């Protein structure tokens, strides 16, 4: 009788197997089964980040065209930040703040220091890229915003994810675009707005997603409609293309994932590589 061993001589060829060999065959043992609604819900993070970039670019275009004053943008951003700050604590009843040990006074000091530092260096930010052509600035900003979207933490456990790199690329793009605005005050307000929408807004998104999923979906839909409405005032063709992109990401891509998942056929059996599950750290001492 054939035995699955290598240390005994057997009257069979080296590549011989009997019918018992496939008895241990298993398919899709570790395959994860997705549900369409769950995938659509998870795609909300991508949709919101795309809308954040869209809102930032449209806001910059309005300021560059002189259709939006820096005082008006700063006031609107300040009011929305205060509302978001209150909502951030109200979602979990302040449990996250108590665990972190951070006080409201510390948050206020950090905000004042950042605002004062940015306002003091706004003349430098305004003249930082005078020697660089405008076309180069636009190309650099587009590449940095694209990198921000690629490296952003959407909740996936992947090596490419880097929240720090993503935020730095977004701020770099905002500095480049702010340097092409008319005055130093415009640059200060633009960088401050970039910090709010690229750093503070994602924190509120994650809190809403973890605590109140229904509210999170509602905010995602409203934010997408606001981004589309703002883009439509700049370019109707761009709004149609952007809406098609959002629909494809939130509806079409999840559908394709569910359909392709049915074709998954991963086999597992005695031919798999051996996995050492024993703790071998004692041999390293």
XYZ file of C-alpha atoms in Angstrom:
285
model
C 0.000 0.000 0.000
C 1.337 3.411 -0.971
C 2.325 5.695 1.894
C 2.871 9.419 1.725
C 6.446 9.291 3.062
C 9.872 9.925 1.623
C 12.023 7.913 3.999
C 10.914 4.458 2.809
C 11.542 2.766 -0.512
C 8.243 1.904 -2.205
C 7.473 0.072 -5.470
C 5.883 3.197 -6.966
C 7.159 6.076 -9.115
C 8.179 9.246 -7.316
C 5.173 11.146 -8.656
C 2.624 8.445 -7.799
C -0.433 9.233 -5.704
C -3.519 7.153 -4.989
C -7.169 8.140 -4.711
C -6.819 9.064 -1.035
C -4.570 11.970 -1.976
C -7.496 14.203 -2.988
C -9.600 13.334 0.052
C -8.012 16.254 1.890
C -8.737 18.712 -0.922
C -10.407 21.895 0.327
C -11.474 24.880 -1.744
C -11.697 28.518 -0.692
C -10.938 27.732 2.950
C -9.849 31.261 3.842
C -11.900 33.083 1.219
C -13.892 35.954 2.636
C -17.512 36.203 1.559
C -18.567 39.769 0.836
C -22.048 41.204 0.863
C -23.037 43.938 -1.546
C -24.365 46.342 1.082
C -21.271 45.910 3.230
C -18.970 46.637 0.293
C -21.000 49.723 -0.655
C -20.771 50.917 2.942
C -16.986 50.473 2.981
C -16.628 52.315 -0.320
C -17.978 55.425 1.425
C -14.466 56.217 2.690
C -13.159 56.430 -0.882
C -16.132 58.521 -1.966
C -15.703 60.962 0.898
C -12.000 61.428 0.238
C -12.584 62.050 -3.449
C -15.230 64.605 -2.493
C -12.801 66.249 -0.052
C -10.276 66.759 -2.835
C -13.037 68.051 -5.121
C -14.294 70.536 -2.510
C -10.759 71.776 -1.858
C -10.001 72.329 -5.550
C -13.346 74.059 -6.202
C -12.833 76.314 -3.172
C -9.371 77.252 -4.393
C -10.788 78.033 -7.857
C -13.395 80.349 -6.354
C -10.756 82.201 -4.338
C -8.419 82.469 -7.310
C -11.249 83.864 -9.447
C -12.150 86.417 -6.758
C -15.628 84.950 -6.252
C -14.971 83.953 -2.626
C -13.400 86.223 -0.046
C -10.881 84.853 2.453
C -12.925 86.305 5.318
C -16.023 84.439 4.177
C -14.155 81.133 3.795
C -12.447 81.542 7.160
C -15.760 82.277 8.888
C -17.513 79.319 7.270
C -14.582 77.015 8.082
C -14.521 78.231 11.682
C -18.241 77.608 12.187
C -18.070 74.159 10.580
C -15.022 73.271 12.694
C -16.828 74.221 15.895
C -19.862 72.161 14.900
C -17.638 69.220 13.992
C -15.755 69.540 17.275
C -18.989 69.389 19.264
C -20.246 66.482 17.164
C -16.970 64.607 17.613
C -17.456 64.570 21.387
C -21.214 64.027 21.230
C -21.018 60.884 19.092
C -19.438 58.728 21.813
C -20.356 60.886 24.810
C -16.749 62.001 25.306
C -15.453 58.468 25.931
C -12.639 58.854 23.406
C -11.495 62.110 24.985
C -11.438 60.587 28.461
C -9.376 57.637 27.226
C -6.844 59.879 25.502
C -6.635 62.246 28.467
C -6.602 65.318 26.213
C -8.462 68.379 27.472
C -10.347 71.037 25.536
C -7.854 73.632 26.731
C -5.055 71.631 25.104
C -7.039 71.498 21.857
C -7.586 75.251 21.977
C -3.888 75.934 22.553
C -2.909 73.670 19.654
C -5.386 75.468 17.393
C -4.142 78.915 18.377
C -0.496 77.914 17.934
C -1.179 76.469 14.480
C -3.217 79.505 13.395
C -0.576 81.956 14.650
C 2.266 79.985 13.083
C 0.492 79.721 9.717
C -0.538 83.385 9.723
C 3.009 84.482 10.549
C 4.502 82.447 7.732
C 1.767 83.212 5.187
C 3.928 85.882 3.445
C 6.637 83.258 3.057
C 4.117 80.749 1.702
C 2.881 83.380 -0.750
C 6.355 84.001 -2.207
C 7.723 80.481 -1.765
C 7.209 79.367 -5.360
C 7.577 82.607 -7.290
C 10.488 81.184 -9.290
C 8.413 78.171 -10.396
C 6.076 78.395 -13.369
C 2.334 78.141 -12.814
C 2.011 75.070 -15.048
C 4.593 73.265 -12.928
C 2.739 74.245 -9.765
C -0.509 72.832 -11.142
C 1.194 69.598 -12.206
C 2.880 69.198 -8.812
C -0.403 69.857 -7.010
C -2.256 67.307 -9.130
C 0.410 64.666 -8.480
C 0.424 65.401 -4.739
C -3.367 65.169 -4.486
C -3.291 61.914 -6.445
C -0.654 60.572 -4.047
C -2.802 61.710 -1.139
C -5.672 59.589 -2.449
C -3.407 56.585 -3.048
C -1.715 56.523 0.360
C -4.760 57.544 2.414
C -5.870 55.166 5.161
C -9.223 53.816 3.981
C -9.243 51.112 6.650
C -7.302 48.472 4.732
C -4.341 46.692 6.285
C -1.846 47.185 3.459
C 1.789 48.211 3.198
C 0.964 51.114 0.901
C -1.158 52.840 3.546
C 0.559 55.806 5.204
C -1.581 58.443 6.883
C 1.408 60.705 7.528
C 2.597 60.627 3.930
C -0.942 61.155 2.645
C -1.500 64.206 4.839
C 1.898 65.696 3.988
C 1.224 65.363 0.279
C -2.156 67.084 0.648
C -0.661 69.961 2.647
C 2.161 70.297 0.120
C -0.419 70.582 -2.664
C -2.350 73.192 -0.685
C 0.815 75.257 -0.146
C 1.595 75.108 -3.863
C -1.898 76.216 -4.850
C -2.076 78.856 -2.093
C 1.096 80.475 -3.438
C -0.806 81.378 -6.621
C -3.537 83.293 -4.771
C -3.566 87.122 -4.785
C -2.615 87.954 -1.187
C -0.972 86.458 1.904
C -4.338 86.340 3.683
C -5.641 84.100 0.913
C -2.685 81.753 1.389
C -3.238 81.610 5.158
C -6.942 80.812 4.818
C -6.299 78.226 2.097
C -3.700 76.304 4.126
C -5.932 76.442 7.196
C -8.876 75.135 5.192
C -6.686 72.343 3.792
C -5.762 71.253 7.309
C -9.426 71.175 8.283
C -10.623 69.142 5.317
C -7.633 66.769 5.039
C -6.779 66.238 8.716
C -9.805 67.014 10.908
C -12.614 65.919 8.589
C -11.311 62.315 8.190
C -11.115 61.971 11.982
C -14.804 62.839 12.268
C -15.591 60.444 9.419
C -13.951 57.523 11.224
C -15.767 58.345 14.458
C -19.141 58.477 12.699
C -18.393 55.269 10.804
C -17.567 53.394 13.993
C -20.352 54.775 16.196
C -23.289 55.681 13.934
C -23.146 53.907 10.544
C -26.485 55.307 9.349
C -25.435 58.854 10.133
C -22.152 58.175 8.368
C -23.939 57.114 5.183
C -26.180 60.170 5.342
C -23.204 62.485 5.748
C -21.453 60.750 2.844
C -24.418 61.285 0.527
C -24.837 64.934 1.541
C -21.127 65.607 1.189
C -21.092 64.013 -2.277
C -24.065 66.125 -3.371
C -22.367 69.276 -2.054
C -19.163 68.442 -3.936
C -21.102 67.758 -7.142
C -23.068 70.985 -6.754
C -19.912 73.020 -6.292
C -18.191 71.353 -9.234
C -21.262 71.888 -11.433
C -20.937 75.657 -10.989
C -17.396 75.435 -12.366
C -17.788 72.802 -15.083
C -20.907 70.848 -15.976
C -18.870 68.285 -17.910
C -16.561 67.824 -14.934
C -19.564 67.343 -12.652
C -20.983 64.637 -14.921
C -17.633 62.833 -15.090
C -17.138 63.116 -11.339
C -20.652 61.808 -10.670
C -19.940 58.865 -12.981
C -16.747 58.161 -11.038
C -18.573 58.191 -7.705
C -21.307 55.890 -9.012
C -18.718 53.511 -10.413
C -16.802 53.360 -7.130
C -19.808 53.057 -4.830
C -22.094 50.838 -6.961
C -20.391 49.298 -9.987
C -17.109 48.226 -8.368
C -18.834 46.437 -5.436
C -21.079 44.625 -7.920
C -18.063 43.480 -9.952
C -16.344 42.317 -6.768
C -19.337 40.210 -5.752
C -19.621 38.709 -9.230
C -15.926 37.911 -9.503
C -15.911 36.389 -6.049
C -18.044 33.531 -7.336
C -15.190 32.582 -9.670
C -12.666 32.279 -6.843
C -11.197 28.763 -6.714
C -8.321 28.506 -4.245
C -7.351 24.921 -3.429
C -5.828 23.721 -0.159
C -4.524 20.288 0.749
C -1.484 18.201 1.733
C 0.626 19.911 -0.947
C 0.547 23.237 0.880
C 3.725 24.587 2.361
C 4.299 23.613 5.960
C 3.514 26.295 8.541
C 5.451 26.329 11.803
C 2.946 27.361 14.463
C 5.130 26.548 17.450
C 6.794 29.401 19.304
C 10.480 29.198 18.378
C 11.607 32.282 20.259
C 13.256 30.165 22.928
C 15.856 29.021 20.393
C 16.924 32.620 19.793
C 17.883 33.253 23.402
